[in-house]
Amino acid sequence: MANGLMVFIEQFEGKIANVSLELISKGRELADQLGVSLEAAAVGYEMEEELKLLGHYGCDKVYYIDNEELEFFLSLPYADAVSHIIKKYAPQIVLFGATTTGRDIAPRIASELRCGLTADCTDLQIGEFTLKGETYKDKLLQIRPAFGGNIIATIVSPDSMPSMATVRSGVMKMVNPDKNKKVEIVEEAYTPKDDLFLSEILEVIKIEKSVDLTSARIIVSAGMGAANPDSIKLVAELASVLGGVVGASRPVVDSGLLKKEHQVGQTGTTVRPNLYIACGISGQIQHRAGMNESKRIIAINNDPEAPIFNIAHYGIVGDINDILTKMIAAYKNKV
Amino acid sequence: MGLNILVTVKQVPDTHNIKGDTMKEDGTVNRAALNAIFNPEDMNALEEGLKIKETLGGRLSVLTMGPPRAVEVLKDSIFRGADEGVLLSDKRFAGADTLATSYALQAAIRKMGQFDIILSGRQAIDGDTAQVGPQIAEKLGLNQLTFVSEVVEVTNSFITVKRSIENGIEIVKAGYPVLLTVTDEANEPRPASVKKVMAYKNLTTKKDPSPAPAVNDKGVITHIKEWDADTIGADVSLCGLSGSPTKVKEIESVVLTAGDTKMVGADKEAIDALIHELTEEYIIG
Ligand SMILES: Cc1cc2nc3c(=O)[nH]c(=O)nc-3n(C[C@H](O)[C@H](O)[C@H](O)COP(=O)(O)OP(=O)(O)OC[C@H]3O[C@@H](n4cnc5c(N)ncnc54)[C@H](O)[C@@H]3O)c2cc1C
Ligand SMILES: Nc1ncnc2c1ncn2[C@@H]1O[C@H](COP(=O)(O)O)[C@@H](O)[C@H]1O
């Protein structure tokens, strides 16, 4: 069988990060297309139980380095441990979450292995690539926004072994876990050298996210057309009656009306809820980049020419306060 | 005493202010229509370097790789307090991805000398990759502290920083040498000094392969050094397009096409009907 597809498993306090499960889900699809096995590389301490979860999402095999010194993430020892696994098992593709962890070690590993690395992808496909008359089959097509979100580029690393990419959280869909599926856990004998421990973590200040946009099924977002306390209150009320979460465009966050953790978009969170209600949002590219995968989009705007209407499934032209009041009433009357 | 500090800076197209005429009909970028600016987070890296120099003393050098006009970001750095600039420019560097870029930059850094602290921006706004910093660190065999949002303490033997991580903030301490990538949260960059602008506005580049400081006996900067692939002894097969494993297959400009939007009236009945429809389809419950 040809070389496998590998996903780096990110963990915090021994718990697997969602982005890694998203990548296992997507990785399964790509590995099936290539007809290869889906593998994972995990580094941590006493994670055997937690790693079983990978099987539920479709992972065939996980190479696991278990070491007390590697309980917490550190750039050099983690990069070295993961590159040890990559060198030993020679996957053709390696995927990392485009998180502060993935984007810290992936470039180091790519530099050491001299392979191609594409940052912050929003889509991955398998396809063909032709360069100077030579056609490469079954290559990883790495799709990402560039140039401030104004272009979408497809990048390929035709001769790179492996071909590596970091992928944004929230863009790949997690499959429904199947508890009957099992993963083979292969423990790797590996001890990091002492001279890799050059940093000392003095403290980790955990900041619980009070807003969880990524897993929200319904998001009601405020834009500059709703950037006043009264409208924000209505946005929050609609979100609350629908059991959803409040989102925001960047200028609303910049203005201080809502906190950064509400921001949707290129520099905020990427979301794909069942329903996204854009309230007074014009629909600039950087905002759309973070929400255009939503299943249903309702746009409310008093300007019929607003670009948001081009991607909305339902459009309502009108004043935000008036429409929100009517929507809240309509929902309340329904029940 | 004091520290030897290097900041890597890049000139980038101002992708944050793209207007209609920037995208060509065929979906490619009309670079000529874009202003070239100092990459914003490199300005934060420079500011942090200048602050460290002010605290502990030492020297601060800036390095850029780019076309001849990229010298502007070096001059701009000198106007703000940098002590020397190196421009790495060669047609053979063109088309470099992050791997080829970091290869050329590390070869130049090796020639420049030993540094205690190297600072890079977190990411450049043309590619937003955030890869070059860690790749330079790997190639030089250095420790790295990425996503630095604050320098908490800096002494002659170690530095303590706050890093933004997924689940909050991490406070980390490291000795030298070390490479930091700095985010825009770290500081507010200072403006250029009027005195320095007056003194250095006519500064030009000179093909000067010497790693020794380009200053006269009064300590005044005499020129910006320009180096090419030969000066730094680079293997040209690892530079530019040929040294880049990633290739662009396709570029698509993001254009909106009107989809099939269903327009809903703003009256009570229409909105009631919409809510009803969404409930029927289990979109809302
Ligand atoms: C590098 C970069 C990254 C960025 N990242 C993000 C990001 O992550 N997220 C993000 O959102 N933006 C981001 N932006 C900003 C983005 O370009 C837009 O400026 C922003 O999305 C616009 O927000 P808005 O739609 O709320 O405001 P506006 O564009 O001002 O739109 C307000 C809309 O409200 C309508 N309106 C006004 N009054 C009413 C009313 N009473 N009733 C109904 N409608 C009304 C108007 O017709 C208008 O369409 C980024 C920009 C850059 C350069
Ligand atoms: N051509 C270059 N010259 C100097 N520094 C660079 C260059 N390219 C990238 N860098 C540095 O690496 C950082 C990250 O760049 P990037 O990986 O392109 O997002 C930048 O903020 C710069 O500090």
PDB file of C-alpha atoms and ligand atoms in Angstrom, chain A residues 103, chain B residues 7-11 39 41-42 45 63-66 88 98 101-102 105 119-136 181-182, ligand 2:
ATOM      1  CA  ARG A 103       1.702  26.804  13.249  1.00  0.00           C
TER       2      ARG A 103
ATOM      3  CA  VAL B   7      15.035  42.058  13.253  1.00  0.00           C
ATOM      4  CA  THR B   8      13.819  40.560   9.963  1.00  0.00           C
ATOM      5  CA  VAL B   9      11.556  42.986   8.140  1.00  0.00           C
ATOM      6  CA  LYS B  10       9.645  42.669   4.901  1.00  0.00           C
ATOM      7  CA  GLN B  11       8.115  45.056   2.430  1.00  0.00           C
ATOM      8  CA  ASN B  39       4.777  44.697   7.094  1.00  0.00           C
ATOM      9  CA  GLU B  41       3.875  43.051  12.581  1.00  0.00           C
ATOM     10  CA  ASP B  42       7.516  43.538  11.571  1.00  0.00           C
ATOM     11  CA  ALA B  45       9.090  43.202  16.082  1.00  0.00           C
ATOM     12  CA  LEU B  63      17.645  42.411   7.438  1.00  0.00           C
ATOM     13  CA  THR B  64      15.295  42.166   4.499  1.00  0.00           C
ATOM     14  CA  MET B  65      15.128  40.076   1.370  1.00  0.00           C
ATOM     15  CA  GLY B  66      13.391  41.635  -1.579  1.00  0.00           C
ATOM     16  CA  LEU B  88      19.461  40.777   0.430  1.00  0.00           C
ATOM     17  CA  THR B  98       8.761  30.201   2.907  1.00  0.00           C
ATOM     18  CA  THR B 101      13.027  32.480   1.897  1.00  0.00           C
ATOM     19  CA  SER B 102      14.155  31.153   5.240  1.00  0.00           C
ATOM     20  CA  LEU B 105      17.710  34.668   5.234  1.00  0.00           C
ATOM     21  CA  LEU B 119      12.847  39.037  16.154  1.00  0.00           C
ATOM     22  CA  SER B 120      10.426  38.418  13.293  1.00  0.00           C
ATOM     23  CA  GLY B 121       6.877  39.520  12.777  1.00  0.00           C
ATOM     24  CA  ARG B 122       4.316  36.831  13.442  1.00  0.00           C
ATOM     25  CA  GLN B 123       3.237  36.921   9.819  1.00  0.00           C
ATOM     26  CA  ALA B 124       3.484  38.946   6.640  1.00  0.00           C
ATOM     27  CA  ILE B 125       0.186  40.233   5.259  1.00  0.00           C
ATOM     28  CA  ASP B 126       0.827  39.138   1.670  1.00  0.00           C
ATOM     29  CA  GLY B 127       0.891  35.443   2.445  1.00  0.00           C
ATOM     30  CA  ASP B 128      -0.190  35.324   6.102  1.00  0.00           C
ATOM     31  CA  THR B 129       1.844  32.166   6.560  1.00  0.00           C
ATOM     32  CA  ALA B 130       3.712  32.824   9.844  1.00  0.00           C
ATOM     33  CA  GLN B 131       6.248  30.220   8.729  1.00  0.00           C
ATOM     34  CA  VAL B 132       9.430  32.114   7.966  1.00  0.00           C
ATOM     35  CA  GLY B 133      10.316  32.906  11.604  1.00  0.00           C
ATOM     36  CA  PRO B 134      10.207  29.299  12.883  1.00  0.00           C
ATOM     37  CA  GLN B 135      11.945  28.092   9.718  1.00  0.00           C
ATOM     38  CA  ILE B 136      14.843  30.495  10.248  1.00  0.00           C
ATOM     39  CA  THR B 181       7.821  36.058  16.491  1.00  0.00           C
ATOM     40  CA  VAL B 182       5.919  39.108  17.650  1.00  0.00           C
TER      41      VAL B 182
HETATM   42  N1  LIG C   2      11.616  38.443   2.463  1.00  0.00           N
HETATM   43  C1  LIG C   2      11.724  38.612   3.789  1.00  0.00           C
HETATM   44  N2  LIG C   2      12.688  39.416   4.301  1.00  0.00           N
HETATM   45  C2  LIG C   2      12.827  39.578   5.634  1.00  0.00           C
HETATM   46  N3  LIG C   2      12.016  39.005   6.526  1.00  0.00           N
HETATM   47  C3  LIG C   2      11.033  38.211   6.083  1.00  0.00           C
HETATM   48  C4  LIG C   2      10.830  37.962   4.699  1.00  0.00           C
HETATM   49  N4  LIG C   2       9.767  37.137   4.573  1.00  0.00           N
HETATM   50  C5  LIG C   2       9.323  36.894   5.816  1.00  0.00           C
HETATM   51  N5  LIG C   2      10.080  37.531   6.742  1.00  0.00           N
HETATM   52  C6  LIG C   2       9.928  37.517   8.208  1.00  0.00           C
HETATM   53  O1  LIG C   2       9.136  36.409   8.597  1.00  0.00           O
HETATM   54  C7  LIG C   2       7.916  36.815   9.177  1.00  0.00           C
HETATM   55  C8  LIG C   2       6.810  35.879   8.792  1.00  0.00           C
HETATM   56  O2  LIG C   2       6.569  35.935   7.405  1.00  0.00           O
HETATM   57  P1  LIG C   2       5.561  34.939   6.659  1.00  0.00           P
HETATM   58  O3  LIG C   2       6.013  33.553   7.004  1.00  0.00           O
HETATM   59  O4  LIG C   2       5.731  35.250   5.205  1.00  0.00           O
HETATM   60  O5  LIG C   2       4.185  35.220   7.163  1.00  0.00           O
HETATM   61  C9  LIG C   2       7.737  38.252   8.709  1.00  0.00           C
HETATM   62  O6  LIG C   2       6.925  38.965   9.613  1.00  0.00           O
HETATM   63  C10 LIG C   2       9.185  38.753   8.662  1.00  0.00           C
HETATM   64  O7  LIG C   2       9.658  39.105   9.936  1.00  0.00           O
END
